Short mmCIF file of C-alpha atoms in Angstrom, two decimals:
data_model
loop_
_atom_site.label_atom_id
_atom_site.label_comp_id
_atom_site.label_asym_id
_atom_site.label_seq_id
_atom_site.Cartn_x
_atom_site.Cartn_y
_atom_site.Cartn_z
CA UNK A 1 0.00 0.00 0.00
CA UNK A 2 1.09 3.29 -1.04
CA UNK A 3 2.17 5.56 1.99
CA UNK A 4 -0.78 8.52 2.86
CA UNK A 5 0.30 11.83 1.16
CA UNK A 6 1.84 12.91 4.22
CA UNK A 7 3.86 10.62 4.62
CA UNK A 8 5.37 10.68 1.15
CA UNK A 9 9.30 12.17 1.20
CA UNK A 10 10.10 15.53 -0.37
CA UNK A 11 13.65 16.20 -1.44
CA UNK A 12 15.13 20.20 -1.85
CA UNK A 13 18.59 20.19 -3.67
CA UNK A 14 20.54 17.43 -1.20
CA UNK A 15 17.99 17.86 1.62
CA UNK A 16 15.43 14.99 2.03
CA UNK A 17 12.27 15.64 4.05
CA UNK A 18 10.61 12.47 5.54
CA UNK A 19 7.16 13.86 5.54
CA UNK A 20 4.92 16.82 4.16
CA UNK A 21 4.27 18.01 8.01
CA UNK A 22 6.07 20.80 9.12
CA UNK A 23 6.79 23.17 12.63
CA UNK A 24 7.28 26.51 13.04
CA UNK A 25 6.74 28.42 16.15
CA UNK A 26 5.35 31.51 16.60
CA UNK A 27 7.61 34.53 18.39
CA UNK A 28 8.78 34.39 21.41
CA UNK A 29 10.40 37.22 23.90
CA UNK A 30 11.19 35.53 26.82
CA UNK A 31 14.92 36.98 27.12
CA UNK A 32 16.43 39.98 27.12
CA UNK A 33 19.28 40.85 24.95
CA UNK A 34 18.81 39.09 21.66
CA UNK A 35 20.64 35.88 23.32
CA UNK A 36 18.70 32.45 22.53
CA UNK A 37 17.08 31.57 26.09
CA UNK A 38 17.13 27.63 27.22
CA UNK A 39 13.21 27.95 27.14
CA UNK A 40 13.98 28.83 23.12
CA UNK A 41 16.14 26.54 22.32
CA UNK A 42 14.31 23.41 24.39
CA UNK A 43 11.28 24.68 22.24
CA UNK A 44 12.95 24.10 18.90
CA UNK A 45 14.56 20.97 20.40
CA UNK A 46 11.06 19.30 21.64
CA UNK A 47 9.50 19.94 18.01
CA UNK A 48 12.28 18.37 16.03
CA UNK A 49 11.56 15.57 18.17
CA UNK A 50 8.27 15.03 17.38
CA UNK A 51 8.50 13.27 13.86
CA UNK A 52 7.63 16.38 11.72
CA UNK A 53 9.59 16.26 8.32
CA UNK A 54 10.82 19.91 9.25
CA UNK A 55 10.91 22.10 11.70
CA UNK A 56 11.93 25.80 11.25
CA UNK A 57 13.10 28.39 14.08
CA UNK A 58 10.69 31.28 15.55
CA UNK A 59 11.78 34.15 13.38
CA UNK A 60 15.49 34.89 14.86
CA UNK A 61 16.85 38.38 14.20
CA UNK A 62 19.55 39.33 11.95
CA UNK A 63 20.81 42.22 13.98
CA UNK A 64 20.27 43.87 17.61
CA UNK A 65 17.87 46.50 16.05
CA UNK A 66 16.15 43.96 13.98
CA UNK A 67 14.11 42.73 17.06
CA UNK A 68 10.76 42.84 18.08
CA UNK A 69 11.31 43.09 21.33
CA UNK A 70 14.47 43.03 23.53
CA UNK A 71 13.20 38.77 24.08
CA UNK A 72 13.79 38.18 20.25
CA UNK A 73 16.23 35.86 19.46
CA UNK A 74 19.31 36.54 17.32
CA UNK A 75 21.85 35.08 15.19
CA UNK A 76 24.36 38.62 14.94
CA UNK A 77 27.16 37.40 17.64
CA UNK A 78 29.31 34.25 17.24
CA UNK A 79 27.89 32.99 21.19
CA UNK A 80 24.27 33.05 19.10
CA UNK A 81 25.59 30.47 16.72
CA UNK A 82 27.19 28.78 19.52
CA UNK A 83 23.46 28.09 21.13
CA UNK A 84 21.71 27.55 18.49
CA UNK A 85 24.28 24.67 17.43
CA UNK A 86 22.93 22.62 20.47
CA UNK A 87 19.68 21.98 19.50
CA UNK A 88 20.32 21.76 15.82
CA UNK A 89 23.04 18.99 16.77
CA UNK A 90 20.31 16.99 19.13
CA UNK A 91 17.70 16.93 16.66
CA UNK A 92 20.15 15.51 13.88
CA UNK A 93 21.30 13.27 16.24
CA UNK A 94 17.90 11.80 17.61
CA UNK A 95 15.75 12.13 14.00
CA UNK A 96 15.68 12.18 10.26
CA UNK A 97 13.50 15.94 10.78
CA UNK A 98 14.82 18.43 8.49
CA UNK A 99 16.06 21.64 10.82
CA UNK A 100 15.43 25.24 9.21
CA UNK A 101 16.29 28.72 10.88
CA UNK A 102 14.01 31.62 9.81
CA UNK A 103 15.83 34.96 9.29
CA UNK A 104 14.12 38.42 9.63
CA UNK A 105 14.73 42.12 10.57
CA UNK A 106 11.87 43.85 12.26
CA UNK A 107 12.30 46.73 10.83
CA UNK A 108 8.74 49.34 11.46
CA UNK A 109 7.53 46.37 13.84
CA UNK A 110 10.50 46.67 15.98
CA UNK A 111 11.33 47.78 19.85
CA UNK A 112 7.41 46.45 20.82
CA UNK A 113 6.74 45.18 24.13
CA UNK A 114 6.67 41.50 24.91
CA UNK A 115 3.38 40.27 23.43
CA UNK A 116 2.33 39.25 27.03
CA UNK A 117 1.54 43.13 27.15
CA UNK A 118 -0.42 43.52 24.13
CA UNK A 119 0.04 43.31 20.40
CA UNK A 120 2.50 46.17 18.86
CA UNK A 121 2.77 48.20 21.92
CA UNK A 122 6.13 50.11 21.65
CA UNK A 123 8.63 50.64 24.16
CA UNK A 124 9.34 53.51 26.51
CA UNK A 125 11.21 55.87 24.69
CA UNK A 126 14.11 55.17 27.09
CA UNK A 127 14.41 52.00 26.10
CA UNK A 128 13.98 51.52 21.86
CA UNK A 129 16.15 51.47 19.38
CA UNK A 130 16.34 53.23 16.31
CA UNK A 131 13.76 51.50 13.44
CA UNK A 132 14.54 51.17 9.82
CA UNK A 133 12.21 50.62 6.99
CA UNK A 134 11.59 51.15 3.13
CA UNK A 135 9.82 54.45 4.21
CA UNK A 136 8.77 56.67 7.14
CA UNK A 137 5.74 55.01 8.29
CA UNK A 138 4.97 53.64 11.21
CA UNK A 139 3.68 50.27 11.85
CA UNK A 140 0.73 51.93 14.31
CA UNK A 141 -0.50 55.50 15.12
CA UNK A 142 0.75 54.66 18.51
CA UNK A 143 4.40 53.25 17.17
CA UNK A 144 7.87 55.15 16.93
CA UNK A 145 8.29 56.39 12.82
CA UNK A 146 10.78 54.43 11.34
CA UNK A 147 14.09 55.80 9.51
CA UNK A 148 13.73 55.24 5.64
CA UNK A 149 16.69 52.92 4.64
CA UNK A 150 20.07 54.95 2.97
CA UNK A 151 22.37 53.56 1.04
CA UNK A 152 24.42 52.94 3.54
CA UNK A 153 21.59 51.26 5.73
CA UNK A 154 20.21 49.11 3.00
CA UNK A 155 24.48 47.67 2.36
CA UNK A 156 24.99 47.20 6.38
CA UNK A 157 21.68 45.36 6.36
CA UNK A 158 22.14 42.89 3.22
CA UNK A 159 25.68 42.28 4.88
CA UNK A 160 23.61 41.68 8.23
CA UNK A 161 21.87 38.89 6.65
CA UNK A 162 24.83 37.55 4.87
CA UNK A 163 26.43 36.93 8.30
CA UNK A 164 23.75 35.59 10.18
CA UNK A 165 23.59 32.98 7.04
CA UNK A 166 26.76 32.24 7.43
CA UNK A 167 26.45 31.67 11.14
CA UNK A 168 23.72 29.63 10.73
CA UNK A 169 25.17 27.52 7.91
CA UNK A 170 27.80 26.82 10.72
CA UNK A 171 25.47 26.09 13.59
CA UNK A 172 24.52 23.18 11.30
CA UNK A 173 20.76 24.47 9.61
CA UNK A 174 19.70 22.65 7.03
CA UNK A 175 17.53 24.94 5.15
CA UNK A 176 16.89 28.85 5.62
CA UNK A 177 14.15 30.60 5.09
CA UNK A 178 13.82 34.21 4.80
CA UNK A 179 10.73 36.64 6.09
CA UNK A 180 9.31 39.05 3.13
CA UNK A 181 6.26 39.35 4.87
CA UNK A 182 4.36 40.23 7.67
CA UNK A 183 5.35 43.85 7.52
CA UNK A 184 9.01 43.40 8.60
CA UNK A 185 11.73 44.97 6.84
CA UNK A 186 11.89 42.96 3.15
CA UNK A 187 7.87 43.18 3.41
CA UNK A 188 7.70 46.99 4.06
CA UNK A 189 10.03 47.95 0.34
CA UNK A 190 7.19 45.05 -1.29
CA UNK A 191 4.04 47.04 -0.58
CA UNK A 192 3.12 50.06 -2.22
CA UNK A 193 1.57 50.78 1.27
CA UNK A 194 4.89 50.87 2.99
CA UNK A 195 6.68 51.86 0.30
CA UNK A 196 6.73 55.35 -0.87
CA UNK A 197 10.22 55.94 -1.78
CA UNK A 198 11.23 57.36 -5.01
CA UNK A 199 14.39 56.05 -5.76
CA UNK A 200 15.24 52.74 -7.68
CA UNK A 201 13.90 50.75 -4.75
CA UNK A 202 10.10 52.62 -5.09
CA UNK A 203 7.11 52.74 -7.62
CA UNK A 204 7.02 50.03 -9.64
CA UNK A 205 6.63 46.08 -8.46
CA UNK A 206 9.98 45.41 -10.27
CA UNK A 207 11.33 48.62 -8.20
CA UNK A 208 9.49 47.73 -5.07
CA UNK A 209 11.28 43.22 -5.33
CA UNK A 210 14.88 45.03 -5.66
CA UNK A 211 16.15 45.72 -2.30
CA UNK A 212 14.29 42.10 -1.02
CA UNK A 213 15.55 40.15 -4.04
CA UNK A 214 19.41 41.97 -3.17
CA UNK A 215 19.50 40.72 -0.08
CA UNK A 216 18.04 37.27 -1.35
CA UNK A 217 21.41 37.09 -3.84
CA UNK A 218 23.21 37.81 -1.03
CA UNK A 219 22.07 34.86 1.20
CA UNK A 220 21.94 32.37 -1.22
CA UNK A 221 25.66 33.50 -2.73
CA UNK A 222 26.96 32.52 0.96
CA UNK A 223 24.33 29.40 1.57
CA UNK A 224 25.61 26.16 0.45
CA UNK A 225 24.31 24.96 -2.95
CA UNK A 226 23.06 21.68 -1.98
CA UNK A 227 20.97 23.61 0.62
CA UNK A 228 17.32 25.22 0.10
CA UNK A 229 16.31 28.53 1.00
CA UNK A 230 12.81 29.24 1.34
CA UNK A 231 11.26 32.78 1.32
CA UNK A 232 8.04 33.73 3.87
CA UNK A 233 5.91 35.58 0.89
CA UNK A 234 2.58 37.71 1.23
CA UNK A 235 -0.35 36.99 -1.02
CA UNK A 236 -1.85 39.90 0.25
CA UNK A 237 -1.82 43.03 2.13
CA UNK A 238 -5.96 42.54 2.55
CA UNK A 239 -6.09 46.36 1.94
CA UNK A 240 -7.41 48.18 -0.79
CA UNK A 241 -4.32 49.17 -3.60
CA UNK A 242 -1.80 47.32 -1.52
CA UNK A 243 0.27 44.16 -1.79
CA UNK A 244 -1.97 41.71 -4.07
CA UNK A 245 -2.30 38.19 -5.26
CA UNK A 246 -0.86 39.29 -8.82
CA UNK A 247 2.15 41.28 -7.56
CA UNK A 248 2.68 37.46 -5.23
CA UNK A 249 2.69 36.19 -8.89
CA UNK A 250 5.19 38.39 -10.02
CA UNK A 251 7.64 38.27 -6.43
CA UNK A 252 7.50 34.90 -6.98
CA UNK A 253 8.22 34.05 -10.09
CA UNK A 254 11.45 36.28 -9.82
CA UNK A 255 12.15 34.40 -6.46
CA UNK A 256 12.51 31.04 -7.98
CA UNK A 257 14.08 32.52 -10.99
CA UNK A 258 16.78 33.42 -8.72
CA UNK A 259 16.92 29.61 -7.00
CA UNK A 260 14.70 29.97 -4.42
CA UNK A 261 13.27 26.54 -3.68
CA UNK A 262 9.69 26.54 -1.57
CA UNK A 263 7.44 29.65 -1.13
CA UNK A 264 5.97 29.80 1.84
CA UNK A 265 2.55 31.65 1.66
CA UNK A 266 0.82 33.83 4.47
CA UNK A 267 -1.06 36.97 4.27
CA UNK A 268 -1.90 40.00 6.21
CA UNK A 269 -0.04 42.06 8.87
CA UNK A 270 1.97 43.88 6.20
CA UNK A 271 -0.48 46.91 8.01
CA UNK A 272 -2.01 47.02 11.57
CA UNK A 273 -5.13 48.35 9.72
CA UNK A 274 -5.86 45.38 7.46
CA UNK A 275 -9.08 43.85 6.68
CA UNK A 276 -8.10 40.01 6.83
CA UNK A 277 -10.42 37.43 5.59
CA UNK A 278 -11.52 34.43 8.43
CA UNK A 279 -11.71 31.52 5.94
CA UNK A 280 -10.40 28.48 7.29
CA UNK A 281 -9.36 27.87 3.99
CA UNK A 282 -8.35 30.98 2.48
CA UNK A 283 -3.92 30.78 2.92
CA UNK A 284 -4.53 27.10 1.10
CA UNK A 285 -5.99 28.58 -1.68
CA UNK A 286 -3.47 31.20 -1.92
CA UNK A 287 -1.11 28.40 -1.93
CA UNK A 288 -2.77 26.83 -4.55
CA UNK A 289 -3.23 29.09 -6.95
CA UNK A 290 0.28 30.51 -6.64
CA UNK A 291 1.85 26.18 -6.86
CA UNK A 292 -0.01 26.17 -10.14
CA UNK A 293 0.60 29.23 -11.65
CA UNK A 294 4.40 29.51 -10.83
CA UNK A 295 4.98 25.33 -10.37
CA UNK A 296 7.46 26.03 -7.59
CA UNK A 297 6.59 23.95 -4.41
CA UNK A 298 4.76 26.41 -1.58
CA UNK A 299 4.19 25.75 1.89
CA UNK A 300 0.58 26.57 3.51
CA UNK A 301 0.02 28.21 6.65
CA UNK A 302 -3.56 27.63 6.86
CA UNK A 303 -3.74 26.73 10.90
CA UNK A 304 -3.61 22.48 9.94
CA UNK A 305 -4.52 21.23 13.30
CA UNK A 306 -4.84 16.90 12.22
CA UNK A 307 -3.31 14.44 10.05
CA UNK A 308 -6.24 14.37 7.88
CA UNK A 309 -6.14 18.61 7.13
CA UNK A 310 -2.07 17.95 5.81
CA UNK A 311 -3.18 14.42 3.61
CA UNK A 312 -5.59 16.58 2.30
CA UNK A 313 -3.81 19.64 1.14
CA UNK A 314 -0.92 17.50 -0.49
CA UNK A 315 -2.80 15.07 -1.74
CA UNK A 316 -5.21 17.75 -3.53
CA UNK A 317 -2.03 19.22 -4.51
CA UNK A 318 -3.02 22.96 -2.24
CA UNK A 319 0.69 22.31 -1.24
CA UNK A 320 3.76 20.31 -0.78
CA UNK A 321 4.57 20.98 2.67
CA UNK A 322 1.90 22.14 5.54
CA UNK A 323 2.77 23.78 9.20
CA UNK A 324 1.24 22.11 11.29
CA UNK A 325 -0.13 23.28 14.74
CA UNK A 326 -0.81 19.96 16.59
CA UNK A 327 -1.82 19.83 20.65
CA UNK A 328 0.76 17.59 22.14
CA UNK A 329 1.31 15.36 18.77
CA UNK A 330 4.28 12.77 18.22
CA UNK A 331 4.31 12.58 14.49
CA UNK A 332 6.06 9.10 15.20
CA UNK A 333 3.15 7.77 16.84
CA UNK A 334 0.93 8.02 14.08
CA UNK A 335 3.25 6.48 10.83
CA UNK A 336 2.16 2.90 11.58
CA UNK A 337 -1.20 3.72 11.42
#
């Protein structure tokens, strides 16, 4: 009998995934300086445990002022790479799971208050940090206005992310995945909302992809070749002339042009004034459509919370790969059945 469609393997380049179920935690800000915490790195520990055929970090920051809050964790010292090398090292050691490290930069969402004190509530003045973004506008009426980028800012940045892929290519990651979305810094120079610059990064979509697709030449320059890099993508801004399913078409397209391997689809946030749509199946669709029209492999995001939502959405084709947001599942536990 053939093996359900979650179970089915999924190869990148040299990288072999077991199964189509994947983990990826939300963030965290439990510490203090941008050091991983033990609670953070026990968290991505316990998931690559679990059977999943990957398992990708909580977004970890490329430099100090690319936080969300001062508990984000980093990858922008050498001691970062040093902890994040334990639980990479434990995982390979104790399961076939596929390890991935996602790599962002706040930018306009950045020096917020731990999200135990509410969503997007900025620091005391005493206490943030400079923000940087494609333009000056801040993330809430309530938030600090961010600096637009310079030339100067957008090389220091690109180089940011170059070493932090470096780092984590030593810390033993097997794939990297990069956040364009959710209104951090790479998502804020794709929307024309965010975006108002009129230089060659501004106007146009093609204008709007350079600075993002840059920084993506930079990474995968530095990331082995036999190793993927995925790319966190919008569909949508959900707001009226922003950040739409065509322009996704476009990003994308470029994206895999330029050897990115898996797109992983989500939507929203690019604004704290969106209008987001509550379909339970809306992100699969979004997967979907962009799978067929590009035929690059896409990850959905669309909450999965049982086996039978992943078999579903791969074997319907919605997507190759699912996240998965189990209660308390061991992946293992359920192959034999």
């Amino acid at each position: 009998m053939a093996a359900p469609p979650m179970f089915q393997p999924l190869t990148f380049r040299d990288v072999s995934l077991p199964n189509r179920a994947v983990f990826a935690p939300s963030p965290s800000s439990v510490g203090s300086t941008g050091q991983p915490t033990n609670e953070q790195l026990e968290r991505l520990a316990d998931l690559g445990t679990n059977g999943a055929g990957l398992v990708i970090t909580e977004p970890v920051a490329v430099s100090e002022n690319g936080r969300i809050s001062p508990g984000t964790p980093g990858l922008y010292a050498d001691d970062h790479c040093d902890a994040w090398t334990d639980p990479v090292n434990r995982i390979h050691q104790s399961a076939s799971t596929v390890v991935g490290i996602e790599l962002f930069h706040a930018g306009q969402r950045g020096a917020k208050q731990p999200r135990s004190h509410g969503l997007d509530r900025p620091l005391p003045e005493s206490e943030a940090w400079e923000l940087l973004s494609a333009s000056a506008t801040p993330y809430t009426p309530r938030s600090q206005t961010p600096k637009p980028m310079s030339e100067d800012d957008l090389d220091r940045v690109r180089e940011k992310f170059v070493a932090a892929a470096n780092r984590a290519d030593a810390a033993g990651f097997d794939l990297l995945q990069l956040n364009m979305a959710h209104g951090y810094l790479l998502s804020s120079f794709l929307s024309p909302l965010t975006n108002e610059r009129d230089d060659e990064y501004g106007g146009s979509p093609e204008n709007r992809l350079r600075y993002p697709l840059e920084v993506f030449d930079a990474v995968r320059a530095v990331w082995p070749d036999e190793k993927p890099i995925a790319v966190k993508m919008p569909a949508t801004d959900y707001r009226p002339k922003g950040f739409n399913l065509g322009d996704a078409f476009e990003v994308g397209s470029k994206l895999e042009e330029h050897g990115c391997d898996l797109l992983t689809i989500v939507a929203g946030q690019t604004t704290s004034n969106d209008r987001p749509r509550f379909d339970t199946n809306v992100l699969a669709r979004y997967s979907e459509q962009i799978k067929n029209k590009l035929n690059v492999p896409t990850m959905s995001t669309n909450y999965i919370t049982s086996t039978d939502g992943v078999n579903t959405q791969v074997g319907s084709a919605t997507s190759d790969l699912c996240q998965w947001y189990p209660d308390d599942v061991d992946v293992n536990s359920l192959e034999s059945n």
